[in-house]
Amino acid sequence: MPQLDFSVFPSQLFWLSISFFTMLFLMSKIIIPRIAEMINLRKEKIDDYLQKAAEIKEKAEKSLAKYQEALQKATSEANQSLLKTQQDLKTLMECKQADLSAELAAQIKEGEQKIAQGKQKALKQVEEMSAELAMDVVKKLGLKVTEAQIRKAIEVSVKE
Amino acid sequence: MSSPMEQFVIKPIIPIEVGGVDISFTNSSLFMVLAVVVSFLLLRLCLQKRSIVPSVAQSIPESIYEFISGLLKENVGVEGLKYFSFIFTLFLFVAFGNLLGLFPYAFTFTSHLTAVGSLSLIALCFNIVIGIKKKKIRWLRTFLPKGIPFALAPLIVPIEMISFLSKPFSLTVRLVANMTVGHIMLKIIAGFVVALGVAGVVPVIFNSCIVCFEIFIALLQAFIYTVLSCIYLGDALHEH
């Protein structure tokens, strides 16, 4: 087998070393730096973008927190003012109700007074009219009863 | 019909002799130089126009780069990246040696024990040098692992030495055997094409399939050679 021919070993070793080390030199000085440069550049750029993205995210989170805080604040303020308005309305209503009931009570009292007066007047009129009627009846019957007696009798009967 | 072994014969192109040692520039040397030139020019061409978003051409060297650095990180650790150029070159050199050999009339220097042996020898020397550099005198511990009683040294040291030296040997034999077998098979089947006349279409089709398979084998063997070199490099750097 020609593969096992060791007489060519010096030549093989010599030329292989030359070509291998030449290749090592070419690769490490020219090819690898060119590849590494681009890969590192890309990595840097990606890292940069990632960092930027992280920053933006942080910002967004901050503004979200701010917004939520503001929202909470606004909600609590609104609740407070709502509560206050409700209370105000309640007091106002109570006040008005009290006024109204006082007025109504006064009116009722007045009305009752008027009714009582009317009743008194009516009773007096009834008395008068009954007296007159009684007088007429007595006159027609020809009984001897004085006006004072009749009036007294009526007064008694009305009072009963 | 020519012998299937004929393709492996080394012929001097430019005879050179220095101090009685024959270092002629042979067809094998020519293909070593070709592997260097072709791999360099191809990669250089791929990296002609570079951009942040890689083109198809640019992504090829980049994926080889990522692949080798992943291999080193996995087998040697992050410190292994110092030897990136060496492993990167080793992989490309073997891969191009294998692939160029698949061209018709080409010579496959990776099918030669002396050629791959030289390469493994370089890798071995490299391992020894960085091992001694890293561990100083403790590098000799490679041959007498910790925890072994000193009395066993006469037995262990030769065994460890053999195992140490057999690593590059097994690397070499694996690559050489794979390349040789593939090329012999291609040659024999190609011989049938003429012999069978019209029916020679069958071996032509068969050979085409084998060529595809051989391309795969060429890359696979380059990969295996590189992985094992990485593992041996890891062994040289770490204590077990």
PDB file of N, CA, C and O in Angstrom, chain B residues 137-187:
ATOM      1  N   ILE B 137       5.657  21.737  35.978  1.00  0.00           N
ATOM      2  CA  ILE B 137       6.211  20.405  36.234  1.00  0.00           C
ATOM      3  C   ILE B 137       5.088  19.396  36.511  1.00  0.00           C
ATOM      4  O   ILE B 137       5.247  18.193  36.295  1.00  0.00           O
ATOM      5  N   ARG B 138       3.960  19.927  36.962  1.00  0.00           N
ATOM      6  CA  ARG B 138       2.839  19.023  37.278  1.00  0.00           C
ATOM      7  C   ARG B 138       2.272  18.346  36.035  1.00  0.00           C
ATOM      8  O   ARG B 138       1.417  17.461  36.125  1.00  0.00           O
ATOM      9  N   TRP B 139       2.754  18.794  34.872  1.00  0.00           N
ATOM     10  CA  TRP B 139       2.291  18.167  33.636  1.00  0.00           C
ATOM     11  C   TRP B 139       2.653  16.675  33.627  1.00  0.00           C
ATOM     12  O   TRP B 139       1.935  15.850  33.063  1.00  0.00           O
ATOM     13  N   LEU B 140       3.781  16.335  34.291  1.00  0.00           N
ATOM     14  CA  LEU B 140       4.225  14.937  34.336  1.00  0.00           C
ATOM     15  C   LEU B 140       3.201  14.053  35.049  1.00  0.00           C
ATOM     16  O   LEU B 140       3.199  12.836  34.893  1.00  0.00           O
ATOM     17  N   ARG B 141       2.324  14.669  35.817  1.00  0.00           N
ATOM     18  CA  ARG B 141       1.236  13.960  36.476  1.00  0.00           C
ATOM     19  C   ARG B 141       0.338  13.239  35.462  1.00  0.00           C
ATOM     20  O   ARG B 141      -0.388  12.326  35.830  1.00  0.00           O
ATOM     21  N   THR B 142       0.383  13.697  34.217  1.00  0.00           N
ATOM     22  CA  THR B 142      -0.410  13.050  33.173  1.00  0.00           C
ATOM     23  C   THR B 142      -0.125  11.550  33.145  1.00  0.00           C
ATOM     24  O   THR B 142      -1.006  10.739  32.901  1.00  0.00           O
ATOM     25  N   PHE B 143       1.114  11.221  33.430  1.00  0.00           N
ATOM     26  CA  PHE B 143       1.517   9.812  33.349  1.00  0.00           C
ATOM     27  C   PHE B 143       1.371   9.074  34.672  1.00  0.00           C
ATOM     28  O   PHE B 143       1.556   7.867  34.730  1.00  0.00           O
ATOM     29  N   LEU B 144       1.066   9.815  35.729  1.00  0.00           N
ATOM     30  CA  LEU B 144       0.841   9.162  37.019  1.00  0.00           C
ATOM     31  C   LEU B 144      -0.287   9.922  37.723  1.00  0.00           C
ATOM     32  O   LEU B 144      -0.040  10.804  38.527  1.00  0.00           O
ATOM     33  N   PRO B 145      -1.523   9.566  37.409  1.00  0.00           N
ATOM     34  CA  PRO B 145      -2.649  10.321  37.962  1.00  0.00           C
ATOM     35  C   PRO B 145      -2.644  10.323  39.484  1.00  0.00           C
ATOM     36  O   PRO B 145      -2.099   9.421  40.111  1.00  0.00           O
ATOM     37  N   LYS B 146      -3.257  11.361  40.040  1.00  0.00           N
ATOM     38  CA  LYS B 146      -3.319  11.513  41.499  1.00  0.00           C
ATOM     39  C   LYS B 146      -4.033  10.323  42.125  1.00  0.00           C
ATOM     40  O   LYS B 146      -4.954   9.754  41.539  1.00  0.00           O
ATOM     41  N   GLY B 147      -3.606   9.973  43.325  1.00  0.00           N
ATOM     42  CA  GLY B 147      -4.280   8.909  44.068  1.00  0.00           C
ATOM     43  C   GLY B 147      -3.748   7.534  43.770  1.00  0.00           C
ATOM     44  O   GLY B 147      -4.209   6.544  44.331  1.00  0.00           O
ATOM     45  N   ILE B 148      -2.771   7.441  42.857  1.00  0.00           N
ATOM     46  CA  ILE B 148      -2.191   6.128  42.543  1.00  0.00           C
ATOM     47  C   ILE B 148      -0.950   5.948  43.429  1.00  0.00           C
ATOM     48  O   ILE B 148      -0.107   6.838  43.473  1.00  0.00           O
ATOM     49  N   PRO B 149      -0.879   4.860  44.150  1.00  0.00           N
ATOM     50  CA  PRO B 149       0.307   4.650  45.001  1.00  0.00           C
ATOM     51  C   PRO B 149       1.587   4.632  44.176  1.00  0.00           C
ATOM     52  O   PRO B 149       1.601   4.155  43.027  1.00  0.00           O
ATOM     53  N   PHE B 150       2.639   5.177  44.783  1.00  0.00           N
ATOM     54  CA  PHE B 150       3.901   5.310  44.060  1.00  0.00           C
ATOM     55  C   PHE B 150       4.455   3.955  43.629  1.00  0.00           C
ATOM     56  O   PHE B 150       5.126   3.843  42.601  1.00  0.00           O
ATOM     57  N   ALA B 151       4.128   2.918  44.410  1.00  0.00           N
ATOM     58  CA  ALA B 151       4.630   1.576  44.109  1.00  0.00           C
ATOM     59  C   ALA B 151       4.144   1.085  42.756  1.00  0.00           C
ATOM     60  O   ALA B 151       4.804   0.275  42.095  1.00  0.00           O
ATOM     61  N   LEU B 152       2.996   1.608  42.347  1.00  0.00           N
ATOM     62  CA  LEU B 152       2.426   1.154  41.064  1.00  0.00           C
ATOM     63  C   LEU B 152       3.005   1.889  39.866  1.00  0.00           C
ATOM     64  O   LEU B 152       2.693   1.553  38.723  1.00  0.00           O
ATOM     65  N   ALA B 153       3.841   2.889  40.151  1.00  0.00           N
ATOM     66  CA  ALA B 153       4.366   3.733  39.077  1.00  0.00           C
ATOM     67  C   ALA B 153       5.012   2.955  37.930  1.00  0.00           C
ATOM     68  O   ALA B 153       4.722   3.249  36.758  1.00  0.00           O
ATOM     69  N   PRO B 154       5.824   1.972  38.195  1.00  0.00           N
ATOM     70  CA  PRO B 154       6.458   1.254  37.083  1.00  0.00           C
ATOM     71  C   PRO B 154       5.439   0.617  36.149  1.00  0.00           C
ATOM     72  O   PRO B 154       5.730   0.409  34.963  1.00  0.00           O
ATOM     73  N   LEU B 155       4.261   0.326  36.686  1.00  0.00           N
ATOM     74  CA  LEU B 155       3.229  -0.287  35.864  1.00  0.00           C
ATOM     75  C   LEU B 155       2.373   0.770  35.163  1.00  0.00           C
ATOM     76  O   LEU B 155       2.077   0.686  33.977  1.00  0.00           O
ATOM     77  N   ILE B 156       2.019   1.806  35.949  1.00  0.00           N
ATOM     78  CA  ILE B 156       1.080   2.810  35.448  1.00  0.00           C
ATOM     79  C   ILE B 156       1.727   3.721  34.413  1.00  0.00           C
ATOM     80  O   ILE B 156       1.129   4.022  33.379  1.00  0.00           O
ATOM     81  N   VAL B 157       2.955   4.151  34.694  1.00  0.00           N
ATOM     82  CA  VAL B 157       3.584   5.137  33.809  1.00  0.00           C
ATOM     83  C   VAL B 157       3.679   4.641  32.367  1.00  0.00           C
ATOM     84  O   VAL B 157       3.257   5.360  31.448  1.00  0.00           O
ATOM     85  N   PRO B 158       4.166   3.417  32.126  1.00  0.00           N
ATOM     86  CA  PRO B 158       4.196   2.974  30.722  1.00  0.00           C
ATOM     87  C   PRO B 158       2.801   2.893  30.093  1.00  0.00           C
ATOM     88  O   PRO B 158       2.624   3.298  28.937  1.00  0.00           O
ATOM     89  N   ILE B 159       1.824   2.430  30.907  1.00  0.00           N
ATOM     90  CA  ILE B 159       0.462   2.328  30.366  1.00  0.00           C
ATOM     91  C   ILE B 159      -0.061   3.705  29.977  1.00  0.00           C
ATOM     92  O   ILE B 159      -0.603   3.911  28.887  1.00  0.00           O
ATOM     93  N   GLU B 160       0.137   4.677  30.884  1.00  0.00           N
ATOM     94  CA  GLU B 160      -0.338   6.025  30.607  1.00  0.00           C
ATOM     95  C   GLU B 160       0.376   6.623  29.402  1.00  0.00           C
ATOM     96  O   GLU B 160      -0.212   7.352  28.612  1.00  0.00           O
ATOM     97  N   MET B 161       1.673   6.299  29.284  1.00  0.00           N
ATOM     98  CA  MET B 161       2.433   6.807  28.140  1.00  0.00           C
ATOM     99  C   MET B 161       1.887   6.243  26.844  1.00  0.00           C
ATOM    100  O   MET B 161       1.692   6.975  25.863  1.00  0.00           O
ATOM    101  N   ILE B 162       1.591   4.955  26.878  1.00  0.00           N
ATOM    102  CA  ILE B 162       1.036   4.327  25.671  1.00  0.00           C
ATOM    103  C   ILE B 162      -0.311   4.950  25.339  1.00  0.00           C
ATOM    104  O   ILE B 162      -0.593   5.303  24.191  1.00  0.00           O
ATOM    105  N   SER B 163      -1.134   5.140  26.391  1.00  0.00           N
ATOM    106  CA  SER B 163      -2.465   5.705  26.135  1.00  0.00           C
ATOM    107  C   SER B 163      -2.333   7.137  25.606  1.00  0.00           C
ATOM    108  O   SER B 163      -3.071   7.555  24.714  1.00  0.00           O
ATOM    109  N   PHE B 164      -1.339   7.868  26.138  1.00  0.00           N
ATOM    110  CA  PHE B 164      -1.118   9.243  25.686  1.00  0.00           C
ATOM    111  C   PHE B 164      -0.713   9.275  24.216  1.00  0.00           C
ATOM    112  O   PHE B 164      -1.211  10.081  23.436  1.00  0.00           O
ATOM    113  N   LEU B 165       0.172   8.364  23.855  1.00  0.00           N
ATOM    114  CA  LEU B 165       0.665   8.371  22.471  1.00  0.00           C
ATOM    115  C   LEU B 165      -0.307   7.700  21.511  1.00  0.00           C
ATOM    116  O   LEU B 165      -0.296   7.975  20.314  1.00  0.00           O
ATOM    117  N   SER B 166      -1.162   6.822  22.058  1.00  0.00           N
ATOM    118  CA  SER B 166      -2.093   6.133  21.159  1.00  0.00           C
ATOM    119  C   SER B 166      -3.229   7.045  20.724  1.00  0.00           C
ATOM    120  O   SER B 166      -3.891   6.785  19.721  1.00  0.00           O
ATOM    121  N   LYS B 167      -3.448   8.135  21.487  1.00  0.00           N
ATOM    122  CA  LYS B 167      -4.523   9.066  21.103  1.00  0.00           C
ATOM    123  C   LYS B 167      -4.295   9.639  19.700  1.00  0.00           C
ATOM    124  O   LYS B 167      -5.166   9.502  18.840  1.00  0.00           O
ATOM    125  N   PRO B 168      -3.136  10.269  19.446  1.00  0.00           N
ATOM    126  CA  PRO B 168      -2.926  10.776  18.086  1.00  0.00           C
ATOM    127  C   PRO B 168      -2.871   9.651  17.056  1.00  0.00           C
ATOM    128  O   PRO B 168      -3.314   9.841  15.916  1.00  0.00           O
ATOM    129  N   PHE B 169      -2.406   8.512  17.486  1.00  0.00           N
ATOM    130  CA  PHE B 169      -2.324   7.389  16.552  1.00  0.00           C
ATOM    131  C   PHE B 169      -3.722   6.954  16.121  1.00  0.00           C
ATOM    132  O   PHE B 169      -3.998   6.767  14.934  1.00  0.00           O
ATOM    133  N   SER B 170      -4.629   6.828  17.119  1.00  0.00           N
ATOM    134  CA  SER B 170      -5.993   6.401  16.785  1.00  0.00           C
ATOM    135  C   SER B 170      -6.682   7.458  15.924  1.00  0.00           C
ATOM    136  O   SER B 170      -7.423   7.141  14.995  1.00  0.00           O
ATOM    137  N   LEU B 171      -6.395   8.723  16.231  1.00  0.00           N
ATOM    138  CA  LEU B 171      -6.941   9.825  15.421  1.00  0.00           C
ATOM    139  C   LEU B 171      -6.542   9.646  13.962  1.00  0.00           C
ATOM    140  O   LEU B 171      -7.361   9.724  13.043  1.00  0.00           O
ATOM    141  N   THR B 172      -5.247   9.394  13.787  1.00  0.00           N
ATOM    142  CA  THR B 172      -4.690   9.271  12.446  1.00  0.00           C
ATOM    143  C   THR B 172      -5.301   8.085  11.706  1.00  0.00           C
ATOM    144  O   THR B 172      -5.767   8.212  10.576  1.00  0.00           O
ATOM    145  N   VAL B 173      -5.283   6.931  12.390  1.00  0.00           N
ATOM    146  CA  VAL B 173      -5.734   5.715  11.725  1.00  0.00           C
ATOM    147  C   VAL B 173      -7.202   5.825  11.326  1.00  0.00           C
ATOM    148  O   VAL B 173      -7.593   5.431  10.226  1.00  0.00           O
ATOM    149  N   ARG B 174      -8.005   6.430  12.213  1.00  0.00           N
ATOM    150  CA  ARG B 174      -9.436   6.551  11.919  1.00  0.00           C
ATOM    151  C   ARG B 174      -9.659   7.339  10.633  1.00  0.00           C
ATOM    152  O   ARG B 174     -10.371   6.913   9.730  1.00  0.00           O
ATOM    153  N   LEU B 175      -8.992   8.481  10.539  1.00  0.00           N
ATOM    154  CA  LEU B 175      -9.172   9.336   9.362  1.00  0.00           C
ATOM    155  C   LEU B 175      -8.629   8.656   8.102  1.00  0.00           C
ATOM    156  O   LEU B 175      -9.310   8.604   7.068  1.00  0.00           O
ATOM    157  N   VAL B 176      -7.436   8.114   8.232  1.00  0.00           N
ATOM    158  CA  VAL B 176      -6.798   7.495   7.066  1.00  0.00           C
ATOM    159  C   VAL B 176      -7.636   6.317   6.550  1.00  0.00           C
ATOM    160  O   VAL B 176      -7.909   6.209   5.352  1.00  0.00           O
ATOM    161  N   ALA B 177      -8.073   5.484   7.470  1.00  0.00           N
ATOM    162  CA  ALA B 177      -8.835   4.305   7.056  1.00  0.00           C
ATOM    163  C   ALA B 177     -10.120   4.717   6.358  1.00  0.00           C
ATOM    164  O   ALA B 177     -10.466   4.181   5.295  1.00  0.00           O
ATOM    165  N   ASN B 178     -10.821   5.695   6.916  1.00  0.00           N
ATOM    166  CA  ASN B 178     -12.074   6.140   6.312  1.00  0.00           C
ATOM    167  C   ASN B 178     -11.864   6.674   4.911  1.00  0.00           C
ATOM    168  O   ASN B 178     -12.617   6.353   3.986  1.00  0.00           O
ATOM    169  N   MET B 179     -10.829   7.497   4.755  1.00  0.00           N
ATOM    170  CA  MET B 179     -10.585   8.113   3.460  1.00  0.00           C
ATOM    171  C   MET B 179     -10.154   7.051   2.439  1.00  0.00           C
ATOM    172  O   MET B 179     -10.635   7.013   1.297  1.00  0.00           O
ATOM    173  N   THR B 180      -9.263   6.166   2.864  1.00  0.00           N
ATOM    174  CA  THR B 180      -8.752   5.137   1.954  1.00  0.00           C
ATOM    175  C   THR B 180      -9.885   4.246   1.462  1.00  0.00           C
ATOM    176  O   THR B 180     -10.035   4.035   0.252  1.00  0.00           O
ATOM    177  N   VAL B 181     -10.676   3.760   2.396  1.00  0.00           N
ATOM    178  CA  VAL B 181     -11.757   2.836   2.032  1.00  0.00           C
ATOM    179  C   VAL B 181     -12.715   3.494   1.049  1.00  0.00           C
ATOM    180  O   VAL B 181     -13.080   2.912   0.025  1.00  0.00           O
ATOM    181  N   GLY B 182     -13.087   4.718   1.345  1.00  0.00           N
ATOM    182  CA  GLY B 182     -14.026   5.418   0.475  1.00  0.00           C
ATOM    183  C   GLY B 182     -13.488   5.530  -0.945  1.00  0.00           C
ATOM    184  O   GLY B 182     -14.204   5.261  -1.919  1.00  0.00           O
ATOM    185  N   HIS B 183     -12.212   5.895  -1.055  1.00  0.00           N
ATOM    186  CA  HIS B 183     -11.649   6.106  -2.387  1.00  0.00           C
ATOM    187  C   HIS B 183     -11.442   4.798  -3.128  1.00  0.00           C
ATOM    188  O   HIS B 183     -11.617   4.745  -4.347  1.00  0.00           O
ATOM    189  N   ILE B 184     -11.066   3.757  -2.397  1.00  0.00           N
ATOM    190  CA  ILE B 184     -10.904   2.460  -3.065  1.00  0.00           C
ATOM    191  C   ILE B 184     -12.254   1.996  -3.613  1.00  0.00           C
ATOM    192  O   ILE B 184     -12.364   1.556  -4.758  1.00  0.00           O
ATOM    193  N   MET B 185     -13.287   2.167  -2.797  1.00  0.00           N
ATOM    194  CA  MET B 185     -14.623   1.739  -3.211  1.00  0.00           C
ATOM    195  C   MET B 185     -15.055   2.499  -4.462  1.00  0.00           C
ATOM    196  O   MET B 185     -15.539   1.909  -5.436  1.00  0.00           O
ATOM    197  N   LEU B 186     -14.852   3.792  -4.458  1.00  0.00           N
ATOM    198  CA  LEU B 186     -15.219   4.607  -5.617  1.00  0.00           C
ATOM    199  C   LEU B 186     -14.494   4.111  -6.863  1.00  0.00           C
ATOM    200  O   LEU B 186     -15.083   3.958  -7.940  1.00  0.00           O
ATOM    201  N   LYS B 187     -13.206   3.838  -6.676  1.00  0.00           N
ATOM    202  CA  LYS B 187     -12.377   3.440  -7.817  1.00  0.00           C
ATOM    203  C   LYS B 187     -12.823   2.084  -8.366  1.00  0.00           C
ATOM    204  O   LYS B 187     -12.949   1.908  -9.587  1.00  0.00           O
TER     205      LYS B 187
END
